[in-house]
XYZ file of C-alpha atoms in Angstrom:
420
model
C 0.133 -0.350 0.027
C 1.575 3.446 -0.884
C 1.848 5.764 2.176
C -0.020 8.881 2.189
C 2.376 11.556 4.101
C 1.056 15.060 4.122
C 1.677 16.357 7.663
C 4.799 17.443 9.857
C 5.102 13.819 11.361
C 5.696 12.597 7.981
C 8.708 14.198 7.128
C 9.773 13.553 10.579
C 9.690 10.428 10.199
C 11.528 10.177 6.778
C 14.450 12.894 8.416
C 14.686 10.166 11.299
C 15.172 7.399 8.487
C 11.999 5.318 9.318
C 9.512 3.298 7.588
C 6.219 3.428 8.716
C 6.640 -0.184 9.786
C 10.250 0.917 11.653
C 8.929 4.149 12.936
C 5.929 1.904 14.788
C 8.752 -0.876 15.676
C 11.128 1.788 17.278
C 8.040 3.751 19.307
C 7.152 0.452 21.035
C 11.160 0.271 22.144
C 11.351 4.094 23.270
C 7.525 3.701 25.264
C 9.324 0.726 26.909
C 12.037 2.605 28.139
C 10.138 5.402 29.129
C 8.108 3.010 31.013
C 4.856 4.453 29.075
C 2.273 2.095 28.337
C 1.555 3.155 25.020
C 1.583 1.596 21.309
C 1.211 2.970 17.846
C -0.239 0.795 15.605
C 0.929 1.308 11.308
C -3.080 1.831 10.774
C -3.278 4.755 13.416
C 0.227 6.102 12.345
C -1.173 6.295 8.797
C -4.322 8.214 10.017
C -1.159 10.665 11.848
C -0.060 11.574 8.725
C -2.628 11.847 6.153
C -5.786 13.332 7.591
C -6.422 17.054 8.522
C -6.311 17.939 11.162
C -5.107 14.585 12.836
C -6.266 12.802 15.490
C -4.887 13.665 18.508
C -2.329 10.928 20.487
C -3.236 9.975 24.012
C -1.097 11.218 26.576
C 0.992 8.057 27.048
C 1.226 8.401 22.487
C 2.101 12.106 23.405
C 5.118 11.287 25.619
C 6.578 8.299 23.243
C 6.561 10.847 19.960
C 8.092 13.826 22.149
C 10.802 12.066 23.471
C 11.514 10.382 20.066
C 11.853 13.593 18.405
C 12.666 16.132 21.078
C 9.854 18.407 20.723
C 6.255 19.156 21.600
C 3.486 17.791 19.750
C 2.221 21.102 18.654
C 5.049 21.294 16.775
C 4.836 17.731 14.938
C 1.167 19.616 13.491
C -1.721 18.688 15.646
C -4.128 20.501 17.348
C -3.477 20.294 20.934
C -5.769 21.143 23.264
C -3.708 23.932 26.071
C -4.149 22.072 29.022
C -1.573 19.429 27.300
C 0.689 21.778 25.695
C 4.405 21.389 26.198
C 6.585 24.401 26.031
C 10.119 24.750 24.868
C 10.627 26.839 28.046
C 13.472 25.996 31.169
C 11.724 24.266 33.565
C 11.593 26.884 36.703
C 9.541 29.708 33.520
C 7.291 26.750 32.163
C 4.397 26.927 34.788
C 1.671 24.588 35.328
C 0.760 24.207 31.194
C 4.043 22.582 30.817
C 3.712 18.373 30.988
C 7.538 18.218 29.275
C 10.072 21.216 28.609
C 12.517 22.119 26.366
C 15.685 23.416 27.191
C 16.670 24.285 23.545
C 14.496 25.610 20.690
C 12.313 23.267 19.547
C 13.648 23.266 15.017
C 16.941 23.121 16.846
C 15.899 20.572 19.476
C 15.000 18.485 16.494
C 17.581 19.056 14.191
C 20.315 17.679 16.545
C 18.611 15.118 17.240
C 18.865 13.818 13.524
C 22.140 15.354 12.677
C 25.473 15.894 14.660
C 26.372 19.305 15.299
C 29.373 19.374 12.723
C 28.791 20.245 9.292
C 29.571 17.527 6.217
C 29.032 15.294 4.009
C 25.340 13.392 4.328
C 25.659 9.859 4.340
C 22.687 7.855 3.442
C 21.460 3.864 2.892
C 23.510 3.990 -0.379
C 26.541 4.896 1.542
C 25.870 2.095 4.145
C 25.140 -0.231 1.158
C 28.742 0.185 -0.281
C 30.225 0.612 2.882
C 28.400 -2.801 3.934
C 29.927 -4.531 0.871
C 33.384 -3.645 1.596
C 33.131 -4.668 5.340
C 31.646 -8.111 4.119
C 34.531 -8.605 1.859
C 36.831 -8.538 4.566
C 35.739 -12.258 4.811
C 36.391 -13.498 1.307
C 40.001 -11.373 1.003
C 40.815 -13.239 4.455
C 40.060 -16.634 3.660
C 41.350 -16.634 0.454
C 44.511 -14.119 0.685
C 45.517 -14.064 4.472
C 44.867 -11.796 7.198
C 48.164 -9.473 5.635
C 45.795 -8.428 2.672
C 42.691 -8.585 4.694
C 44.179 -5.998 7.315
C 45.155 -3.377 5.281
C 41.747 -3.219 3.881
C 40.198 -2.703 7.135
C 42.544 -0.156 8.120
C 40.736 2.320 4.597
C 37.484 0.778 5.945
C 37.742 1.656 9.402
C 39.420 5.192 8.428
C 36.497 5.913 6.363
C 33.786 4.909 8.993
C 35.500 7.196 11.801
C 35.563 10.044 9.702
C 31.873 9.511 8.704
C 30.968 9.171 12.432
C 33.114 11.985 13.399
C 32.175 14.560 10.450
C 29.285 14.010 8.303
C 25.401 14.426 8.606
C 23.093 11.396 8.626
C 20.057 10.265 10.541
C 19.876 8.252 13.980
C 19.808 4.882 12.168
C 22.194 5.387 9.849
C 24.343 6.633 13.056
C 23.385 3.351 14.566
C 24.484 1.365 11.589
C 27.833 2.932 11.124
C 28.551 2.168 14.937
C 27.564 -1.292 14.172
C 30.281 -1.652 10.920
C 32.623 -0.024 13.314
C 32.405 -3.070 16.519
C 32.715 -4.992 13.243
C 35.901 -3.794 12.286
C 37.198 -4.195 15.810
C 36.089 -7.717 15.886
C 37.945 -8.245 12.453
C 40.873 -6.480 13.912
C 41.122 -9.148 16.651
C 41.497 -11.536 14.772
C 44.131 -10.169 12.433
C 45.863 -9.720 16.161
C 45.223 -13.555 16.562
C 46.825 -14.710 12.999
C 50.093 -12.658 13.117
C 50.649 -13.609 16.513
C 50.153 -10.138 18.093
C 47.854 -11.164 21.503
C 47.717 -8.507 23.013
C 46.579 -6.364 20.684
C 44.225 -8.886 19.527
C 42.547 -8.877 23.213
C 42.562 -5.239 23.060
C 40.686 -5.186 19.907
C 37.801 -7.400 21.138
C 38.241 -5.044 24.892
C 36.902 -2.289 21.935
C 34.565 -4.787 19.863
C 32.934 -5.725 22.519
C 32.441 -2.124 24.269
C 31.096 -0.473 20.556
C 28.360 -4.130 20.338
C 27.284 -3.356 23.644
C 26.704 0.073 22.820
C 24.594 -1.111 19.572
C 22.991 -3.774 21.380
C 23.591 -6.867 19.312
C 24.113 -9.612 21.123
C 25.323 -12.042 17.900
C 27.807 -9.622 17.637
C 28.916 -9.710 20.578
C 29.103 -13.704 20.548
C 31.426 -13.155 17.494
C 33.780 -11.125 19.394
C 34.020 -13.675 22.410
C 34.855 -16.515 20.035
C 37.730 -14.283 18.292
C 38.499 -13.741 22.610
C 38.639 -17.816 23.218
C 41.152 -18.413 20.418
C 43.629 -15.301 21.905
C 43.035 -16.655 25.467
C 44.047 -19.664 24.800
C 47.178 -18.445 23.261
C 47.654 -16.242 26.451
C 47.478 -19.093 28.656
C 44.405 -17.278 30.392
C 42.132 -20.320 30.645
C 39.746 -18.524 33.096
C 39.236 -15.733 30.495
C 38.536 -18.342 27.871
C 36.161 -20.809 29.376
C 33.866 -16.994 30.716
C 33.998 -15.900 26.845
C 32.234 -19.427 25.545
C 29.968 -19.086 28.562
C 29.195 -15.960 27.949
C 29.163 -16.310 24.373
C 26.566 -19.671 24.841
C 24.127 -16.920 27.335
C 24.142 -14.722 24.429
C 22.846 -16.664 21.932
C 20.162 -17.832 23.936
C 19.076 -14.636 24.678
C 19.104 -13.635 20.905
C 17.223 -17.091 19.819
C 20.306 -17.886 17.486
C 20.343 -20.841 15.116
C 22.117 -24.006 15.367
C 25.246 -22.493 13.261
C 26.003 -19.990 15.883
C 25.807 -22.577 18.542
C 28.057 -24.993 16.778
C 31.061 -22.287 16.475
C 30.597 -21.814 20.190
C 30.983 -25.646 21.315
C 33.799 -25.548 18.947
C 35.745 -22.983 21.267
C 34.398 -24.485 24.222
C 35.896 -28.148 22.903
C 39.266 -25.599 22.248
C 39.156 -24.621 26.024
C 38.738 -28.327 27.079
C 41.426 -29.837 25.172
C 43.939 -27.227 25.538
C 43.720 -27.656 29.149
C 44.127 -30.990 29.037
C 40.290 -31.618 29.683
C 39.956 -34.352 27.300
C 36.181 -35.623 28.794
C 35.028 -32.114 28.291
C 36.243 -31.525 24.931
C 34.420 -35.036 24.251
C 31.250 -33.181 25.560
C 31.737 -30.417 23.558
C 32.554 -31.977 20.168
C 29.414 -34.449 20.956
C 27.712 -30.746 21.292
C 29.272 -29.646 18.267
C 27.665 -32.687 16.273
C 24.722 -32.317 17.202
C 24.226 -28.507 16.493
C 25.641 -30.173 12.929
C 22.913 -32.061 12.771
C 20.462 -29.321 12.782
C 22.747 -26.773 10.897
C 20.946 -26.986 7.920
C 17.569 -25.880 8.934
C 19.275 -22.316 9.689
C 17.502 -19.505 7.594
C 19.683 -16.590 8.984
C 23.485 -17.208 9.749
C 25.849 -14.321 10.490
C 28.655 -13.919 8.554
C 31.128 -14.836 10.908
C 29.169 -18.161 11.374
C 29.251 -19.071 7.893
C 32.759 -20.682 7.920
C 32.000 -23.684 10.302
C 30.984 -26.952 8.656
C 31.582 -30.415 9.295
C 35.419 -29.963 8.137
C 35.562 -28.214 11.632
C 34.005 -30.981 14.101
C 37.140 -32.932 12.466
C 39.583 -30.810 12.836
C 38.920 -29.971 16.535
C 38.151 -34.078 17.332
C 41.433 -34.681 15.616
C 42.890 -31.474 18.243
C 41.811 -33.296 21.124
C 43.847 -36.888 19.620
C 46.984 -34.592 19.146
C 46.794 -33.512 22.842
C 46.382 -36.673 24.154
C 49.689 -37.713 22.450
C 47.642 -40.334 19.574
C 48.444 -38.898 16.251
C 47.680 -41.681 14.260
C 43.788 -41.268 15.900
C 43.642 -37.905 14.311
C 45.331 -38.425 11.174
C 42.057 -39.815 9.616
C 40.097 -36.748 11.393
C 42.693 -34.877 9.339
C 42.159 -35.809 6.605
C 38.573 -35.791 6.166
C 39.165 -32.183 7.395
C 41.566 -31.558 4.416
C 38.602 -32.990 1.346
C 35.298 -31.568 3.523
C 37.072 -27.400 3.531
C 36.390 -27.218 0.573
C 38.858 -24.903 -2.020
C 36.885 -21.566 -0.904
C 38.702 -21.026 2.200
C 42.546 -21.370 1.111
C 44.252 -19.986 3.929
C 42.341 -22.249 5.627
C 42.723 -25.363 3.634
C 46.869 -24.858 3.522
C 46.272 -24.552 7.224
C 44.515 -27.694 7.988
C 47.425 -29.533 5.217
C 49.978 -28.257 7.269
C 48.329 -29.678 10.489
C 47.675 -32.528 8.937
C 51.415 -33.246 7.789
C 52.582 -32.210 11.294
C 50.851 -35.310 12.635
C 52.009 -37.675 9.605
C 55.465 -36.831 10.827
C 54.677 -37.500 14.585
C 52.939 -40.971 12.973
C 56.025 -41.440 11.092
C 54.905 -41.186 7.884
C 57.349 -39.139 6.413
C 56.827 -39.125 2.574
C 53.089 -38.254 3.264
C 53.943 -35.582 5.541
C 55.817 -34.177 2.934
C 53.999 -34.759 0.220
C 50.972 -32.818 1.973
C 53.415 -29.787 2.623
C 54.749 -29.706 -0.975
C 50.654 -29.154 -2.253
C 50.750 -26.186 0.335
C 54.046 -24.764 -0.924
C 52.711 -25.360 -5.061
C 50.548 -22.085 -3.961
C 52.616 -20.668 -1.255
C 52.435 -17.099 -3.313
C 48.962 -16.458 -3.292
C 48.731 -16.532 0.871
C 49.715 -14.188 3.317
C 48.901 -15.172 6.789
C 51.743 -15.206 9.389
C 49.959 -17.923 11.929
C 49.933 -20.370 8.610
C 53.606 -19.090 8.634
C 54.710 -20.184 11.823
C 52.928 -23.751 11.181
C 55.158 -23.829 8.242
C 58.136 -23.201 10.071
C 57.020 -25.337 12.943
C 56.789 -28.056 10.238
C 60.502 -27.526 9.075
C 61.627 -27.579 12.596
C 60.466 -31.127 13.222
C 61.491 -32.348 9.356
C 65.030 -31.190 10.201
C 65.741 -33.788 12.671
C 64.171 -36.605 10.375
C 67.151 -38.913 8.856
C 65.292 -39.141 5.462
C 65.891 -38.097 2.121
C 62.238 -36.780 1.475
C 62.432 -35.319 4.299
C 65.858 -33.334 3.087
C 63.998 -32.144 0.282
C 61.364 -30.693 1.643
C 62.720 -28.914 4.421
C 65.054 -27.735 1.337
C 61.955 -26.347 -0.266
C 60.405 -24.849 2.347
C 63.571 -22.578 2.640
C 63.457 -21.981 -0.395
C 60.301 -21.042 -1.085
C 59.265 -19.136 2.383
């Protein structure tokens, strides 16, 4: 149905970036914040915006409307009886007629509610779309080319968003989306810190990301940061922090009504923590939950970008990790082989990392030729990936193979030296 928008309320709503449907939702949220028993339907909003004169909102609705737009109801085009008029005046001067006071000129106050004080370029939904596309593209860059080029791209995007937030003009809705993107970028930087071995830097980015995600009230974004914090805390030997991050991630995911895929990611991080702590019974329990979530993941209809990487291969990899921690490399090998087969070509960095992990486990199991063949396959495509963590794994294999008395091992070590 086409909206009929002839009144001042319609102009205010559009300036705030709302459709009639999103305004109704925002109205409900504001009434909850104020503790006022008031609501509005799309049908009633249409009457307010199209009829002349518009029907008068009841006192509860008036309180919410005035809080949302920062101006008296009479300034919105309503015919308000004298006993319900609110005035723009200091509280001490307003007198008995005042039900709500405004500390500045109503027009200026409305503008300040919708736009930042500093002049600057206008940021609209089209600009948000372009930024969102570039932000989402960071996952692809990281998965295919590594964290080094992804980090460079992220710095450029973060600079643009920060400039927009501090100097551009935008509605409240656009501003909230810009802040959400900035929180996501902090989360990306946390991962780049982990991949680059800069653990303290990664943890600091996690704290920034968590604070920013809380400010925009997005629980699933907090979960995405917490799952990275688990990895960083494990690397920093802060097992208590890692366990607390898992617990809070489960709580937030449940509150947000997250699907099986998000819970699968958390279960895998739970297994990471237990494996690192040597709690193999706890690791098995977490992996059992992961298998259960994996079986239900196909039913998910809305999976966040940060959780789309997960799949059965991650469960196999985590299972292999548990066996490696238990000093049973031969039992880990079939799970790692399954993980390498299952990961697919779209995750080149992770695929290479899995193959090097498999090579290390094969070497520990005495399968020298096969181990070197796996590393050789990674070196064949080495120039296309820039990941410090992957580089570290290759160097670890090089050191381990360097003490093996085998022509194949010596040849592999020499090739690593020449390539890397």
